[in-house]
mmCIF file of C-alpha atoms in Angstrom:
data_model
loop_
_atom_site.group_PDB
_atom_site.id
_atom_site.type_symbol
_atom_site.label_atom_id
_atom_site.label_comp_id
_atom_site.label_asym_id
_atom_site.label_seq_id
_atom_site.Cartn_x
_atom_site.Cartn_y
_atom_site.Cartn_z
ATOM 1 C CA MET A 886 145.122 112.297 111.575
ATOM 2 C CA ARG A 887 141.482 109.826 110.963
ATOM 3 C CA PHE A 888 139.010 111.761 112.755
ATOM 4 C CA VAL A 889 140.088 114.678 110.691
ATOM 5 C CA VAL A 890 140.170 112.488 107.007
ATOM 6 C CA ALA A 891 136.837 111.162 108.282
ATOM 7 C CA LEU A 892 135.533 114.606 108.060
ATOM 8 C CA PHE A 893 136.555 115.470 105.317
ATOM 9 C CA CYS A 894 134.886 112.754 103.874
ATOM 10 C CA ALA A 895 131.745 113.069 105.613
ATOM 11 C CA THR A 896 131.431 117.754 104.859
ATOM 12 C CA LEU A 897 132.189 116.338 100.905
ATOM 13 C CA ALA A 898 129.407 113.537 101.335
ATOM 14 C CA LEU A 899 127.069 116.346 103.023
ATOM 15 C CA ALA A 900 127.060 118.889 99.865
ATOM 16 C CA ALA A 901 123.998 118.112 99.199
ATOM 17 C CA VAL A 902 120.405 117.746 101.643
ATOM 18 C CA SER A 903 119.395 114.181 102.134
ATOM 19 C CA ALA A 904 115.863 112.454 103.208
ATOM 20 C CA ASP A 905 117.694 112.551 106.522
ATOM 21 C CA ASP A 906 117.437 116.858 106.381
ATOM 22 C CA VAL A 907 121.218 117.147 106.891
ATOM 23 C CA PRO A 908 121.420 121.290 107.516
ATOM 24 C CA PHE A 909 124.419 121.905 104.523
ATOM 25 C CA LYS A 910 125.027 125.290 102.610
ATOM 26 C CA ASN A 911 127.144 125.278 99.328
ATOM 27 C CA CYS A 912 129.736 128.262 100.178
ATOM 28 C CA GLY A 913 131.193 127.562 96.987
ATOM 29 C CA LYS A 914 131.095 129.155 93.373
ATOM 30 C CA SER A 915 129.736 127.613 90.723
ATOM 31 C CA SER A 916 132.920 126.795 89.054
ATOM 32 C CA ASP A 917 133.594 124.173 91.922
ATOM 33 C CA LEU A 918 135.008 121.290 90.280
ATOM 34 C CA LEU A 919 132.996 119.171 92.322
ATOM 35 C CA THR A 920 129.227 118.811 91.930
ATOM 36 C CA VAL A 921 127.575 116.245 95.284
ATOM 37 C CA LYS A 922 124.438 114.287 93.171
ATOM 38 C CA GLU A 923 123.549 112.231 96.415
ATOM 39 C CA ILE A 924 124.441 111.455 100.225
ATOM 40 C CA ASN A 925 123.679 109.207 103.063
ATOM 41 C CA VAL A 926 124.738 110.172 106.563
ATOM 42 C CA THR A 927 123.521 107.859 108.740
ATOM 43 C CA PRO A 928 122.589 107.424 111.905
ATOM 44 C CA TRP A 929 122.111 112.150 111.330
ATOM 45 C CA PRO A 930 123.013 113.310 113.265
ATOM 46 C CA PRO A 931 126.205 111.006 114.562
ATOM 47 C CA ALA A 932 126.035 110.150 118.221
ATOM 48 C CA LYS A 933 128.596 110.273 120.502
ATOM 49 C CA GLY A 934 130.745 107.163 120.375
ATOM 50 C CA GLN A 935 129.020 105.468 117.429
ATOM 51 C CA LYS A 936 129.550 104.919 113.229
ATOM 52 C CA ALA A 937 128.571 107.455 111.086
ATOM 53 C CA SER A 938 127.967 105.391 107.697
ATOM 54 C CA ILE A 939 128.444 107.995 104.678
ATOM 55 C CA LYS A 940 127.677 107.464 101.211
ATOM 56 C CA PHE A 941 128.234 109.632 98.452
ATOM 57 C CA SER A 942 128.518 109.500 94.888
ATOM 58 C CA GLY A 943 129.069 113.382 92.267
ATOM 59 C CA THR A 944 130.583 113.980 88.911
ATOM 60 C CA LEU A 945 134.114 115.687 88.998
ATOM 61 C CA SER A 946 134.531 117.861 86.392
ATOM 62 C CA LYS A 947 138.012 117.767 86.431
ATOM 63 C CA ALA A 948 141.352 114.925 87.754
ATOM 64 C CA PHE A 949 143.799 116.566 90.123
ATOM 65 C CA ASP A 950 147.111 114.874 91.297
ATOM 66 C CA SER A 951 147.577 116.736 93.979
ATOM 67 C CA ALA A 952 144.873 119.074 96.295
ATOM 68 C CA THR A 953 144.501 120.721 99.944
ATOM 69 C CA TYR A 954 141.753 121.067 102.118
ATOM 70 C CA THR A 955 141.224 122.967 104.902
ATOM 71 C CA ALA A 956 138.396 122.412 107.879
ATOM 72 C CA LYS A 957 137.851 125.113 110.399
ATOM 73 C CA VAL A 958 135.776 123.501 113.753
ATOM 74 C CA LYS A 959 133.786 125.668 116.417
ATOM 75 C CA TRP A 960 132.030 124.500 119.078
ATOM 76 C CA GLY A 961 130.751 127.316 120.921
ATOM 77 C CA ILE A 962 133.704 130.304 121.728
ATOM 78 C CA PHE A 963 136.549 127.161 120.509
ATOM 79 C CA SER A 964 137.485 127.459 117.224
ATOM 80 C CA LYS A 965 140.300 124.455 115.400
ATOM 81 C CA SER A 966 141.515 124.569 112.500
ATOM 82 C CA PHE A 967 143.233 121.899 109.970
ATOM 83 C CA SER A 968 144.480 121.171 106.839
ATOM 84 C CA GLY A 969 146.531 118.469 105.468
ATOM 85 C CA ASP A 970 147.326 116.780 102.231
ATOM 86 C CA LEU A 971 144.024 115.802 100.248
ATOM 87 C CA CYS A 972 145.405 112.848 97.796
ATOM 88 C CA ALA A 973 146.986 111.259 101.147
ATOM 89 C CA ALA A 974 144.141 111.117 103.329
ATOM 90 C CA MET A 975 141.833 110.153 99.821
ATOM 91 C CA ALA A 976 144.720 106.915 99.369
ATOM 92 C CA LYS A 977 144.421 106.230 103.156
ATOM 93 C CA GLU A 978 140.508 105.222 102.665
ATOM 94 C CA GLY A 979 141.150 103.544 99.785
ATOM 95 C CA HIS A 980 140.193 106.150 96.901
ATOM 96 C CA ALA A 981 142.251 107.262 94.159
ATOM 97 C CA CYS A 982 144.408 109.585 93.307
ATOM 98 C CA PRO A 983 144.420 110.951 90.898
ATOM 99 C CA PRO A 984 140.708 111.346 90.445
ATOM 100 C CA GLN A 985 139.293 110.335 87.607
ATOM 101 C CA THR A 986 136.546 112.845 85.631
ATOM 102 C CA GLY A 987 133.193 111.882 85.304
ATOM 103 C CA ASP A 988 130.562 110.197 88.247
ATOM 104 C CA ILE A 989 132.265 109.356 91.555
ATOM 105 C CA SER A 990 131.051 106.984 94.346
ATOM 106 C CA PHE A 991 132.307 106.519 97.878
ATOM 107 C CA SER A 992 131.553 105.292 101.191
ATOM 108 C CA THR A 993 133.345 104.982 104.131
ATOM 109 C CA GLU A 994 132.215 104.953 107.935
ATOM 110 C CA LEU A 995 133.593 107.050 110.804
ATOM 111 C CA ASP A 996 134.383 106.493 114.243
ATOM 112 C CA VAL A 997 132.968 109.838 116.281
ATOM 113 C CA PRO A 998 135.043 109.401 119.093
ATOM 114 C CA SER A 999 132.269 109.291 122.521
ATOM 115 C CA SER A 1000 135.630 112.205 124.094
ATOM 116 C CA VAL A 1001 134.356 115.142 122.089
ATOM 117 C CA PRO A 1002 132.208 117.288 123.681
ATOM 118 C CA SER A 1003 128.327 117.115 123.860
ATOM 119 C CA GLY A 1004 126.838 120.627 121.818
ATOM 120 C CA ASP A 1005 125.574 122.472 117.969
ATOM 121 C CA PHE A 1006 129.480 122.721 115.576
ATOM 122 C CA LYS A 1007 130.616 124.617 112.901
ATOM 123 C CA VAL A 1008 131.753 123.592 110.465
ATOM 124 C CA GLU A 1009 133.415 124.865 107.192
ATOM 125 C CA VAL A 1010 135.378 122.152 104.654
ATOM 126 C CA SER A 1011 137.355 123.115 101.544
ATOM 127 C CA ALA A 1012 139.257 121.793 99.478
ATOM 128 C CA THR A 1013 141.809 124.037 96.200
ATOM 129 C CA ASP A 1014 143.816 121.250 93.429
ATOM 130 C CA GLY A 1015 147.184 122.650 92.724
ATOM 131 C CA SER A 1016 146.689 125.421 90.489
ATOM 132 C CA SER A 1017 144.417 126.563 92.971
ATOM 133 C CA ASP A 1018 141.359 125.281 91.633
ATOM 134 C CA GLU A 1019 138.854 124.786 94.118
ATOM 135 C CA ILE A 1020 137.170 121.697 94.580
ATOM 136 C CA PHE A 1021 134.836 122.033 97.135
ATOM 137 C CA CYS A 1022 133.377 124.398 100.142
ATOM 138 C CA GLY A 1023 130.806 123.499 102.197
ATOM 139 C CA ASP A 1024 129.554 124.304 105.631
ATOM 140 C CA PHE A 1025 127.023 122.521 108.224
ATOM 141 C CA ASP A 1026 125.862 122.680 111.264
ATOM 142 C CA MET A 1027 125.368 119.454 113.911
ATOM 143 C CA ASP A 1028 124.545 118.474 117.076
ATOM 144 C CA LEU A 1029 126.329 115.895 118.429
ATOM 145 C CA LYS A 1030 125.166 113.817 121.115
ATOM 146 C CA THR A 1031 125.482 111.029 123.136
ATOM 147 C CA GLU A 1032 122.795 108.359 122.034
ATOM 148 C CA GLY A 1033 121.782 108.763 125.675
ATOM 149 C CA GLU A 1034 121.435 111.666 125.514
ATOM 150 C CA ILE A 1035 119.602 111.565 121.289
ATOM 151 C CA LEU A 1036 117.099 109.363 123.162
ATOM 152 C CA SER A 1037 116.642 111.516 126.258
ATOM 153 C CA SER A 1038 115.531 114.776 123.574
ATOM 154 C CA ILE A 1039 113.398 111.893 121.958
ATOM 155 C CA MET A 1040 111.507 110.625 124.632
ATOM 156 C CA THR A 1041 111.155 114.334 126.068
ATOM 157 C CA GLN A 1042 109.385 115.192 122.456
ATOM 158 C CA PRO A 1043 105.508 115.995 123.422
ATOM 159 C CA ILE A 1044 103.036 113.365 121.208
ATOM 160 C CA ILE A 1045 101.256 115.300 118.371
ATOM 161 C CA SER A 1046 97.410 113.012 118.985
#
């Protein structure tokens, strides 16, 4: 469950392209309740068996006291969907629900399980409030590797002179 909550927080955080060039696509509408201002995910992409630090800031146009999130994760031909109570997930991470309107920010750390397979993942996360208003929808691709696989791929890159 903690991984799903962290995945949701990570996806909220990925709602804007950071200096780390996070490959994010907004699949929501201009009327979404959440507008993202800034994101920082370190390291990007996250490494299996390591922590990823996520810092996020945005603007919430309408408070909600109940909300549901859905995360769809696809790896090759396999896919898995998760859903849950967004307010419960926020409370578990120490964030208030209902959140106040206006500027919001949070940071969290995600322990990326080493048991997750390496490869390219396609992730879509969305959330709606109790009135069925869309809070957020975003999707992104993530190439998840071990720290050793990341170093190996860096070391095999050609040197440009």
